[in-house]
Tab-separated table of C-alpha atoms and ligand atoms in Angstrom:
chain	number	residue	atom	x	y	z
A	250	UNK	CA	-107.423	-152.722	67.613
A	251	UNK	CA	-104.457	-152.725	69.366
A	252	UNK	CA	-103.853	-156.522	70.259
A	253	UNK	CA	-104.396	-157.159	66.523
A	254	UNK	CA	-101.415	-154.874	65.226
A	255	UNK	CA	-99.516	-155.924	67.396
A	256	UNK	CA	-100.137	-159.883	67.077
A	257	UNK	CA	-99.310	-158.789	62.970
A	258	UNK	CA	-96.397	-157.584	63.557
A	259	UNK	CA	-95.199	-160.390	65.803
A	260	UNK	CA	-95.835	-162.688	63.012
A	261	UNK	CA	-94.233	-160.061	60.445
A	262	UNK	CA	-91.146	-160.110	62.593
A	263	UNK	CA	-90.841	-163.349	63.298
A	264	UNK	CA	-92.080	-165.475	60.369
A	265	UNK	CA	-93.198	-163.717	57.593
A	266	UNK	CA	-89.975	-161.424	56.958
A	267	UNK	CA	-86.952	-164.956	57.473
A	268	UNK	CA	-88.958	-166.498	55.268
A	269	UNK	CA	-89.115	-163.925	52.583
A	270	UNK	CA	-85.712	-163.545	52.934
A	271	UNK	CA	-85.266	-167.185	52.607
A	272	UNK	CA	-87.118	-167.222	49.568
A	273	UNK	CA	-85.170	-164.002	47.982
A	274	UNK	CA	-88.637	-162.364	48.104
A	275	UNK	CA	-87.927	-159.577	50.581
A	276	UNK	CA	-86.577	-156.998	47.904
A	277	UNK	CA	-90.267	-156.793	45.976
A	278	UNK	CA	-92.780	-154.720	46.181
A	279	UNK	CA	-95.223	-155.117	49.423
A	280	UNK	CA	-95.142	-154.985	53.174
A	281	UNK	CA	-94.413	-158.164	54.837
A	282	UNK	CA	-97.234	-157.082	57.514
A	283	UNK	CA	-99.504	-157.080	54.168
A	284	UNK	CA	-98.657	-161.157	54.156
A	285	UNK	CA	-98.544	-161.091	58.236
A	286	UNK	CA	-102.345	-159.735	58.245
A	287	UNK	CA	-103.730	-161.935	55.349
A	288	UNK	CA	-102.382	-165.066	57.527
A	289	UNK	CA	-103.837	-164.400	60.704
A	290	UNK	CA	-107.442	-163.151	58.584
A	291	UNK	CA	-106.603	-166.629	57.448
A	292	UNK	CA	-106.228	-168.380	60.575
A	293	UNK	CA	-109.336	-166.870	61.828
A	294	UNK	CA	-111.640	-167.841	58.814
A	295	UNK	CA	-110.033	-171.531	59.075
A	296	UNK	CA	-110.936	-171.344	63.002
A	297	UNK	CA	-114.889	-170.583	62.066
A	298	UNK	CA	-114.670	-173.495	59.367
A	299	UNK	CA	-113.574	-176.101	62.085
A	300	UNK	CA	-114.819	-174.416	65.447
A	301	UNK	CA	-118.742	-173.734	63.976
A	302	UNK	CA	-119.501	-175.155	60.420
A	303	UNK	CA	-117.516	-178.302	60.904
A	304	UNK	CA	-119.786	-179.412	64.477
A	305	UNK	CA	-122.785	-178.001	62.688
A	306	UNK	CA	-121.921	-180.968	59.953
A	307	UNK	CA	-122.684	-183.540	62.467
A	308	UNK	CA	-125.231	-181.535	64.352
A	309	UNK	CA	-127.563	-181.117	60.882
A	310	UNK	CA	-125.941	-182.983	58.057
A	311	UNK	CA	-127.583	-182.730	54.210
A	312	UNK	CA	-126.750	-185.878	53.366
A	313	UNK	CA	-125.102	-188.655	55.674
A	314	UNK	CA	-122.203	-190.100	55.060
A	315	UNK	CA	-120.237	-193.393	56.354
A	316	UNK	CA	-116.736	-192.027	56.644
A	317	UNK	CA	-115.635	-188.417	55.480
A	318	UNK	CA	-112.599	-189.927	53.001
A	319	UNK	CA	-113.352	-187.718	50.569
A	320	UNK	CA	-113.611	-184.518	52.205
A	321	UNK	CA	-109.930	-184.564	53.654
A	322	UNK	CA	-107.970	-183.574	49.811
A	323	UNK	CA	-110.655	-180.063	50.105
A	324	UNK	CA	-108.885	-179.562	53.714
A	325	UNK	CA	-105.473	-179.951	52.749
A	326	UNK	CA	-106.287	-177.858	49.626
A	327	UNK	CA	-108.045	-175.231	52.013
A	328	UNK	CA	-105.256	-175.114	54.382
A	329	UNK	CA	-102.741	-174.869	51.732
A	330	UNK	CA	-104.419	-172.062	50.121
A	331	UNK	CA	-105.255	-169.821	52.980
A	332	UNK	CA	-102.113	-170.398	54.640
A	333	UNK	CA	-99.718	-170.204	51.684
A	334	UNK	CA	-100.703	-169.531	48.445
A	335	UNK	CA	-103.347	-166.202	48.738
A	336	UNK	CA	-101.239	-164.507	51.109
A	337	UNK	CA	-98.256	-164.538	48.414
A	338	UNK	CA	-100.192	-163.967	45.911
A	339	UNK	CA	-101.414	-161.285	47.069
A	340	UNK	CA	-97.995	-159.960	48.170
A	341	UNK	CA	-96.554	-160.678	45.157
A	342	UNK	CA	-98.952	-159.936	42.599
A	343	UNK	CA	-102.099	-157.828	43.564
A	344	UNK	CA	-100.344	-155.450	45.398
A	345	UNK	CA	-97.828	-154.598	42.720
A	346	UNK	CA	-100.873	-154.088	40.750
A	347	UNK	CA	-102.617	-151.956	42.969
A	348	UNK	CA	-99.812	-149.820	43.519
A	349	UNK	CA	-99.490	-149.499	39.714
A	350	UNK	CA	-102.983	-147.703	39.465
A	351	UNK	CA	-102.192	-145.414	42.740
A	352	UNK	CA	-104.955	-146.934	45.342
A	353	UNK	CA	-102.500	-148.628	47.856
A	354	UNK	CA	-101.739	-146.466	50.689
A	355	UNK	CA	-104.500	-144.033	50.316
A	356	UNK	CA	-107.916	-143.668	51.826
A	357	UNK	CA	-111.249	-143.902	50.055
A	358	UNK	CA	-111.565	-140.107	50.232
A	359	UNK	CA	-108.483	-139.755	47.701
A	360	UNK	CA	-107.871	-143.168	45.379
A	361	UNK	CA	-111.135	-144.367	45.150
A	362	UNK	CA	-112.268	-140.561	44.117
A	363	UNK	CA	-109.731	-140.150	42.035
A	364	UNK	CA	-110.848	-142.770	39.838
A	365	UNK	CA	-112.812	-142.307	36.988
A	366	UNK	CA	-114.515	-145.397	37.383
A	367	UNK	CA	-114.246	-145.067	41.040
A	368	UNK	CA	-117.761	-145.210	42.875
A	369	UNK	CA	-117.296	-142.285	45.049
A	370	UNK	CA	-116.454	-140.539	41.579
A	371	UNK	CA	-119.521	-140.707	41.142
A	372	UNK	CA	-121.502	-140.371	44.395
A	373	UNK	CA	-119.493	-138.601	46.647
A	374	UNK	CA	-121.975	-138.677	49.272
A	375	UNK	CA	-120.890	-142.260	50.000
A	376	UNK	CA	-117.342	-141.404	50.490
A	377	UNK	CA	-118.901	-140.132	53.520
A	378	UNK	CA	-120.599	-143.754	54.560
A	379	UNK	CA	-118.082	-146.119	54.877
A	380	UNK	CA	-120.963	-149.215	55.325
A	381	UNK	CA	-122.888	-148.132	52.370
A	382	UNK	CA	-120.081	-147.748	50.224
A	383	UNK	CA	-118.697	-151.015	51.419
A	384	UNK	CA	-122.115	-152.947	50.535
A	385	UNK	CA	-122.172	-150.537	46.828
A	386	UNK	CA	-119.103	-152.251	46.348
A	387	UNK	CA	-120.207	-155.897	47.284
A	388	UNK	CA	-123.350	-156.170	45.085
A	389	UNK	CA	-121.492	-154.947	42.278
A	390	UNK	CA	-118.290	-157.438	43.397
A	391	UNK	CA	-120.700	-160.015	42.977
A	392	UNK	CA	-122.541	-159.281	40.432
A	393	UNK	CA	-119.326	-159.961	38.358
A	394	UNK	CA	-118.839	-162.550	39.803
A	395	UNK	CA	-122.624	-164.139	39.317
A	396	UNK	CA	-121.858	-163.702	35.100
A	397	UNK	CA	-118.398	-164.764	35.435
A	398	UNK	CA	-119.513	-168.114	37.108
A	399	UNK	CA	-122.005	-168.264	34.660
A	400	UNK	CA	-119.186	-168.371	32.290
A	401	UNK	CA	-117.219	-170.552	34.126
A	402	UNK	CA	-119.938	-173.220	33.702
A	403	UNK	CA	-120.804	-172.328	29.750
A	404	UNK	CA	-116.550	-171.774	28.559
A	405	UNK	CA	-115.495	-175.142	27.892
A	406	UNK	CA	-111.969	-174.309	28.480
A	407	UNK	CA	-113.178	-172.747	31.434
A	408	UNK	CA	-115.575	-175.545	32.595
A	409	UNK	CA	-112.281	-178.382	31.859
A	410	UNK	CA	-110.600	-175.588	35.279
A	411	UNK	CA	-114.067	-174.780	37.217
A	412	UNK	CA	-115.085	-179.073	37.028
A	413	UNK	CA	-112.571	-179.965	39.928
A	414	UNK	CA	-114.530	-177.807	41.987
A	415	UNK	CA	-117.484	-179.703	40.994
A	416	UNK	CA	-116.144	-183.149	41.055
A	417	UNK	CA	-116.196	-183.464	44.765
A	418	UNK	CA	-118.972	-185.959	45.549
A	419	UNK	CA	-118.837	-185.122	49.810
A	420	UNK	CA	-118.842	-181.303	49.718
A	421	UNK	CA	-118.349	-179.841	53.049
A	422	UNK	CA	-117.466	-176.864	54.735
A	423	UNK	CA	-113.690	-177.388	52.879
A	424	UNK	CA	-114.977	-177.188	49.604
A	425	UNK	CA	-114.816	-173.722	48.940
A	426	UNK	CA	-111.344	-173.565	47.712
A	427	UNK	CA	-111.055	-176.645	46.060
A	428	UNK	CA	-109.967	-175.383	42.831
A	429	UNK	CA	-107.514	-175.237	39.644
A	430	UNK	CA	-105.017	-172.986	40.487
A	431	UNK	CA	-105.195	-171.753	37.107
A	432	UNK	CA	-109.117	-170.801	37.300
A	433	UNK	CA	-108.094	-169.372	40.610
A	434	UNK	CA	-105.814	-167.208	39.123
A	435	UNK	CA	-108.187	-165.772	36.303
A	436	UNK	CA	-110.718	-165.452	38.789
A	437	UNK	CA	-108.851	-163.077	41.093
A	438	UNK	CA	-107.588	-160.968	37.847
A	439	UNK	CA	-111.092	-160.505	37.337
A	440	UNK	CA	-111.965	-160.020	40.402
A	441	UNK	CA	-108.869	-157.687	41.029
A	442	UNK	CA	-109.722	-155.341	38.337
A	443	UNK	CA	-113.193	-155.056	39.179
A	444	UNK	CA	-112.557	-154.124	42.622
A	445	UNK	CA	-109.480	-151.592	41.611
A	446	UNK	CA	-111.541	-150.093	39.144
A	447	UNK	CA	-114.301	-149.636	41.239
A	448	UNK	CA	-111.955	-147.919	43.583
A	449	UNK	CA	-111.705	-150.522	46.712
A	450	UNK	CA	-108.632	-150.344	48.603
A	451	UNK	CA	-106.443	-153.547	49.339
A	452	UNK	CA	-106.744	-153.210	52.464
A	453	UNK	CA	-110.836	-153.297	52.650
A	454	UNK	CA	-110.227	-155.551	50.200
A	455	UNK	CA	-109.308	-157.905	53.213
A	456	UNK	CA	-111.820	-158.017	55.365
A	457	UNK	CA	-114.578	-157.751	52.186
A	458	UNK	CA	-112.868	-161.355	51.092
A	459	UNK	CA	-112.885	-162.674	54.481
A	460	UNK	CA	-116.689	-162.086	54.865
A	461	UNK	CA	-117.702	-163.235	51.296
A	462	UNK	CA	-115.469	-166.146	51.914
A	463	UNK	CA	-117.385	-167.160	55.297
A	464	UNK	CA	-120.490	-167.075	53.243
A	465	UNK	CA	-119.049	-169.311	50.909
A	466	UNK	CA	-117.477	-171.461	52.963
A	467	UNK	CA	-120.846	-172.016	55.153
A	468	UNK	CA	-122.702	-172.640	51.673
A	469	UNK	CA	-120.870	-175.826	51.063
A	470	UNK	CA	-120.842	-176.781	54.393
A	471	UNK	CA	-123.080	-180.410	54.292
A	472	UNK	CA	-125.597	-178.862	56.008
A	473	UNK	CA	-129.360	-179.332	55.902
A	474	UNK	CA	-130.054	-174.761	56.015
A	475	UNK	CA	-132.020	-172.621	55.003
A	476	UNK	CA	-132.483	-168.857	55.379
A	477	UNK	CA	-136.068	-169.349	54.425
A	478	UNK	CA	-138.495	-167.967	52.211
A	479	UNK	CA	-137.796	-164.169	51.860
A	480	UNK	CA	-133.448	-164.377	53.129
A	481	UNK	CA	-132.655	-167.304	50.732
A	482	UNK	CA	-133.843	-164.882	47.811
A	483	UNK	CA	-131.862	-162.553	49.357
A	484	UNK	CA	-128.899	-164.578	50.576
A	485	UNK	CA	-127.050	-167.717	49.194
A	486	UNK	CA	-127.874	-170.215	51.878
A	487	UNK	CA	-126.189	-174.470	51.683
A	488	UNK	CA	-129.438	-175.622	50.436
A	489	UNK	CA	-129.018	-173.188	47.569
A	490	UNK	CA	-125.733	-173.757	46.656
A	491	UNK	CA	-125.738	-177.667	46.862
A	492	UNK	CA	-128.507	-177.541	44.048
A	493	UNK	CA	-125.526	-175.842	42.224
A	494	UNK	CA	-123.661	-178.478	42.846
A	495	UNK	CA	-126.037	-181.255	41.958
A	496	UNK	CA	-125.222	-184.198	39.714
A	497	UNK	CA	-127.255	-184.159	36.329
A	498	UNK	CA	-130.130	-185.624	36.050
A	499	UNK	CA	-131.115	-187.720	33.383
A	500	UNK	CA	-134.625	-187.397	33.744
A	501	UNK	CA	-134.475	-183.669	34.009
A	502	UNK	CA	-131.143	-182.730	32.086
A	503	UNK	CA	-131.310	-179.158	32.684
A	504	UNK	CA	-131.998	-178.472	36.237
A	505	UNK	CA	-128.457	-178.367	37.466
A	506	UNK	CA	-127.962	-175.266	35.412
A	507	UNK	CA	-128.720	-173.518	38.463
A	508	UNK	CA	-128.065	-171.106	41.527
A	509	UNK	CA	-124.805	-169.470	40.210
A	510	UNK	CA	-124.729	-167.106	42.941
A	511	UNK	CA	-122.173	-166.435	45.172
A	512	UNK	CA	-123.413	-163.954	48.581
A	513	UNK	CA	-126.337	-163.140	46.718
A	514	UNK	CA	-128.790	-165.423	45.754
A	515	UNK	CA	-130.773	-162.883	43.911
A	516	UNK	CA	-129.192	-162.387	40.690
A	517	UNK	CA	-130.644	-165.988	40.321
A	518	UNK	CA	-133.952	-164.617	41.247
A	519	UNK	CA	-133.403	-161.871	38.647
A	520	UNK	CA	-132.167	-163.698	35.534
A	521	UNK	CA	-134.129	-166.810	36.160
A	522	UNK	CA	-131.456	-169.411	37.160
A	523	UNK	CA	-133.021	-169.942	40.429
A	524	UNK	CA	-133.860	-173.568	41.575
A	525	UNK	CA	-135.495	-174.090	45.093
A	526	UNK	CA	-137.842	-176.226	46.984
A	527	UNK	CA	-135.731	-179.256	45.479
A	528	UNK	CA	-135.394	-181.966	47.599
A	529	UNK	CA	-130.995	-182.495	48.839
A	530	UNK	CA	-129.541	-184.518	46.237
A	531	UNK	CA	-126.129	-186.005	45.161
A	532	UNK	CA	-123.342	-183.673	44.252
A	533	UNK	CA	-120.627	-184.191	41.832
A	534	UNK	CA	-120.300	-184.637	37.704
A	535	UNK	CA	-121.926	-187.184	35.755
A	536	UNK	CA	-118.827	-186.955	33.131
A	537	UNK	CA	-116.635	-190.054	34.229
A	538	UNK	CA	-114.064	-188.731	32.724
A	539	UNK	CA	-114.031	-185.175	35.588
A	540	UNK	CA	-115.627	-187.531	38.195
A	541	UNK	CA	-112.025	-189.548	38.178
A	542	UNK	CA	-111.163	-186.661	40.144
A	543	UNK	CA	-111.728	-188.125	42.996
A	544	UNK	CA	-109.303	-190.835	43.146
A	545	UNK	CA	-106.501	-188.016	42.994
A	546	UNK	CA	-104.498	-186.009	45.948
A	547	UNK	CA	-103.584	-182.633	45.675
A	548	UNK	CA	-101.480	-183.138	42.652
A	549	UNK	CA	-103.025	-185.272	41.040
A	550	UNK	CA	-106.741	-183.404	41.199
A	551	UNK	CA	-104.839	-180.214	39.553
A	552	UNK	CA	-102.848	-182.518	37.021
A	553	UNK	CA	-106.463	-183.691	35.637
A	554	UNK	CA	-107.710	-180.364	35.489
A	555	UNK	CA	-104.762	-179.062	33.143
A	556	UNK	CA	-105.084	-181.884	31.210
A	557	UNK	CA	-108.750	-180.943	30.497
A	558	UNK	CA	-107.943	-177.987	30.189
A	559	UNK	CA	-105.099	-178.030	27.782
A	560	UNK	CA	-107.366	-180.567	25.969
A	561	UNK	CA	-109.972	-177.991	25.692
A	562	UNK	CA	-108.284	-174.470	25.091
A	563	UNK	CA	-106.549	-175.477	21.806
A	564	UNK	CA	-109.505	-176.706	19.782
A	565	UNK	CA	-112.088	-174.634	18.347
A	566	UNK	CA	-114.660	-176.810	20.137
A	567	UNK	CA	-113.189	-175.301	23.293
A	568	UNK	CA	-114.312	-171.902	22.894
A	569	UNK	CA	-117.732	-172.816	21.747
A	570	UNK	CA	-120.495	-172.098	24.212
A	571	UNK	CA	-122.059	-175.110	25.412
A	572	UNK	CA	-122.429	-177.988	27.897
A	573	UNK	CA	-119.777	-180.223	27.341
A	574	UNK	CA	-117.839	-183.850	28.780
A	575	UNK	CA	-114.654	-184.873	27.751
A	576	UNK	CA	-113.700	-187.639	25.256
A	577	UNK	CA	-110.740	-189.176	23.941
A	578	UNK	CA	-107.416	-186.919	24.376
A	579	UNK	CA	-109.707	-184.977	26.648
A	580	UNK	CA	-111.435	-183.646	23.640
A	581	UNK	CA	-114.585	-181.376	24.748
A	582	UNK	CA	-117.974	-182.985	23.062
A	583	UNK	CA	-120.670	-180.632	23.632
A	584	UNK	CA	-123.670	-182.637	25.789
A	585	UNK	CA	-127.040	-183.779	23.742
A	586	UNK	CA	-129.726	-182.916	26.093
A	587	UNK	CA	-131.442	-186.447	25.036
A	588	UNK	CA	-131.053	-189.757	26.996
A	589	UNK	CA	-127.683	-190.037	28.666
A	590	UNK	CA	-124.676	-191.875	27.562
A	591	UNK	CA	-124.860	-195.154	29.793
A	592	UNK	CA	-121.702	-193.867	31.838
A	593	UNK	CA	-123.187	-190.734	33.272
A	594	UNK	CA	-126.044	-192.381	34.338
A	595	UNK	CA	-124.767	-195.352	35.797
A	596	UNK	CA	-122.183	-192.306	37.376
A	597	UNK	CA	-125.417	-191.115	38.778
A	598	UNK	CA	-126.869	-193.992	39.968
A	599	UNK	CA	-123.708	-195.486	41.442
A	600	UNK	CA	-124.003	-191.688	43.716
A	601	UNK	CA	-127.427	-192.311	44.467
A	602	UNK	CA	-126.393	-195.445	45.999
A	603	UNK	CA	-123.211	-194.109	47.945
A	604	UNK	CA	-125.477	-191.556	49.296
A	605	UNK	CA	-127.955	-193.702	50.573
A	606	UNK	CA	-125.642	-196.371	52.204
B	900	LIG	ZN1	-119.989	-173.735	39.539
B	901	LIG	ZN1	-119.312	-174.409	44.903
């Protein structure tokens, strides 16, 4: 696509390069039309957030809401992430990296074959289909990232990070990236081996993000959709992932451990973490202590979370599997599944109310 180079390197030219040379960052390793390209993928992702599943939020909401207060920290977060923080990082850190195990500038046909881990290593007849290769790739992409979610949720080091994601009691289509910088960063060295491993060049990389992330995106979107029967098994669809994001329960303390999926819904299906045919219900954390997360901004919201989390990865309890909430000096205290401590559930009830108003 012609128009498209050429709109990348106008933005290479023009922005991206002063600014890297503003920044003393125009001597490392990278192409500034590497940055250049992951804006404008950027710019076009934000576009289908506010241009489709932002009207479709009024059109068919989940739950309704009186004003949208909360929402607005996830958009600043999601614009400053897109715009800002995942292009440089890629720049700056997975492309290095990349480069480092040889898979930068070559095709499929030579990295990915090249190594030993490498799909096409191993079935070279899909280095001769591009689509199927692709979608080899994405199942095992998120497959990964099904158990490391699972882990997200179990760690509670990890949990203290992965909560501010879950604090948010209006989750819309700007939810997606709300997130600890810090998890974010583990995440996409996971991630970012995985996918170099497997042989996946940064530059399908791209456009394999940018689709994953739409998904994503749409399945926090407060939306009342379903794909239906047969698709939502297949597919993560918003009714899916906002039981995921579901407040506990005191009644039925377990049934938020669910629907961990990220594209797929069916590694769910196929280790038996699958919730549906629940009716839409409150999201957010019954742990006061991670549900203060929503009186904070941008800072503050990522101050909390490293406070949790500093709380949580220097004690033993920390590393020990298990629910958790966080007591005094943000020590973890793994959860009794009997009755509730009085403050989640009058957390929970106080939701049940805002949602109903
Ligand atoms: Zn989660
Ligand atoms: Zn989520």
């Amino acid at each position: 696509m012609q128009w498209w180079s050429d709109l990348v390197d106008l933005l290479s030219r023009h922005a991206v390069l002063p600014l890297l040379v503003w920044l003393h960052l125009d001597k490392l390793a990278g192409d500034p039309r590497e940055i250049a390209e992951s804006v404008m993928i950027a710019m076009l992702q934000i576009a289908i957030i506010a241009g489709i599943f932002r009207p479709l939020e009024s059109l068919v909401p989940a739950e309704r809401w009186s004003d949208r207060r909360l929402t607005r920290v996830d958009m600043q977060y999601t614009l400053m992430m897109l715009l800002g923080i995942f292009p440089l990082f890629s720049y700056l850190v997975l492309t290095p990296i990349s480069h480092y195990f040889g898979g930068a500038d070559t095709g499929p046909d030579d990295s990915a074959s090249q190594s030993p881990l490498g799909i096409v290593h191993w079935f070279p007849v899909l280095g001769h289909h591009p689509l199927a290769l692709f979608l080899v790739y994405y199942v095992i992409y998120d497959l990964v990232y099904y158990w490391m979610h699972r882990v997200q949720h179990a760690l509670p080091w990890w949990w203290a990070l992965h909560s501010m994601h879950h604090s948010q009691r209006q989750m819309s289509c700007w939810t997606n990236d709300r997130g600890s910088l810090v998890d974010g960063f583990i995440q996409s060295m996971v991630l970012a081996v995985v996918g170099l491993a497997i042989g996946v060049a940064p530059t399908e990389f791209a456009w394999l993000m940018l689709l994953g992330e739409l998904v994503q995106n749409f399945s926090h979107a407060n939306v009342r959709i379903g794909f239906g029967r047969l698709f939502g098994r297949l597919f993560v669809d918003p009714k899916f992932h906002r039981l995921h994001h579901m407040v506990v329960d005191p009644a039925r303390p377990g049934l938020h451990n669910c629907n961990f999926g990220q594209v797929f819904s069916i590694w769910d299906v196929v280790f038996g973490t699958a919730l549906y045919g629940e009716p839409v219900r409150p999201t957010g954390v019954g742990d006061p202590v991670v549900d203060a997360d929503n009186r904070h901004g941008l800072v503050g919201l990522h101050w909390a979370a490293f406070r949790r989390f500093w709380g949580a990865v220097r004690r033993p309890a920390g590393w020990k599997f298990g629910e958790v909430s966080f007591g005094e000096g943000y020590r973890p205290v793994p959860v009794e599944h009997g009755p509730p401590p009085p403050a989640a559930a009058a957390t929970a009830a106080r939701q049940e109310a805002a949602t109903a108003e």
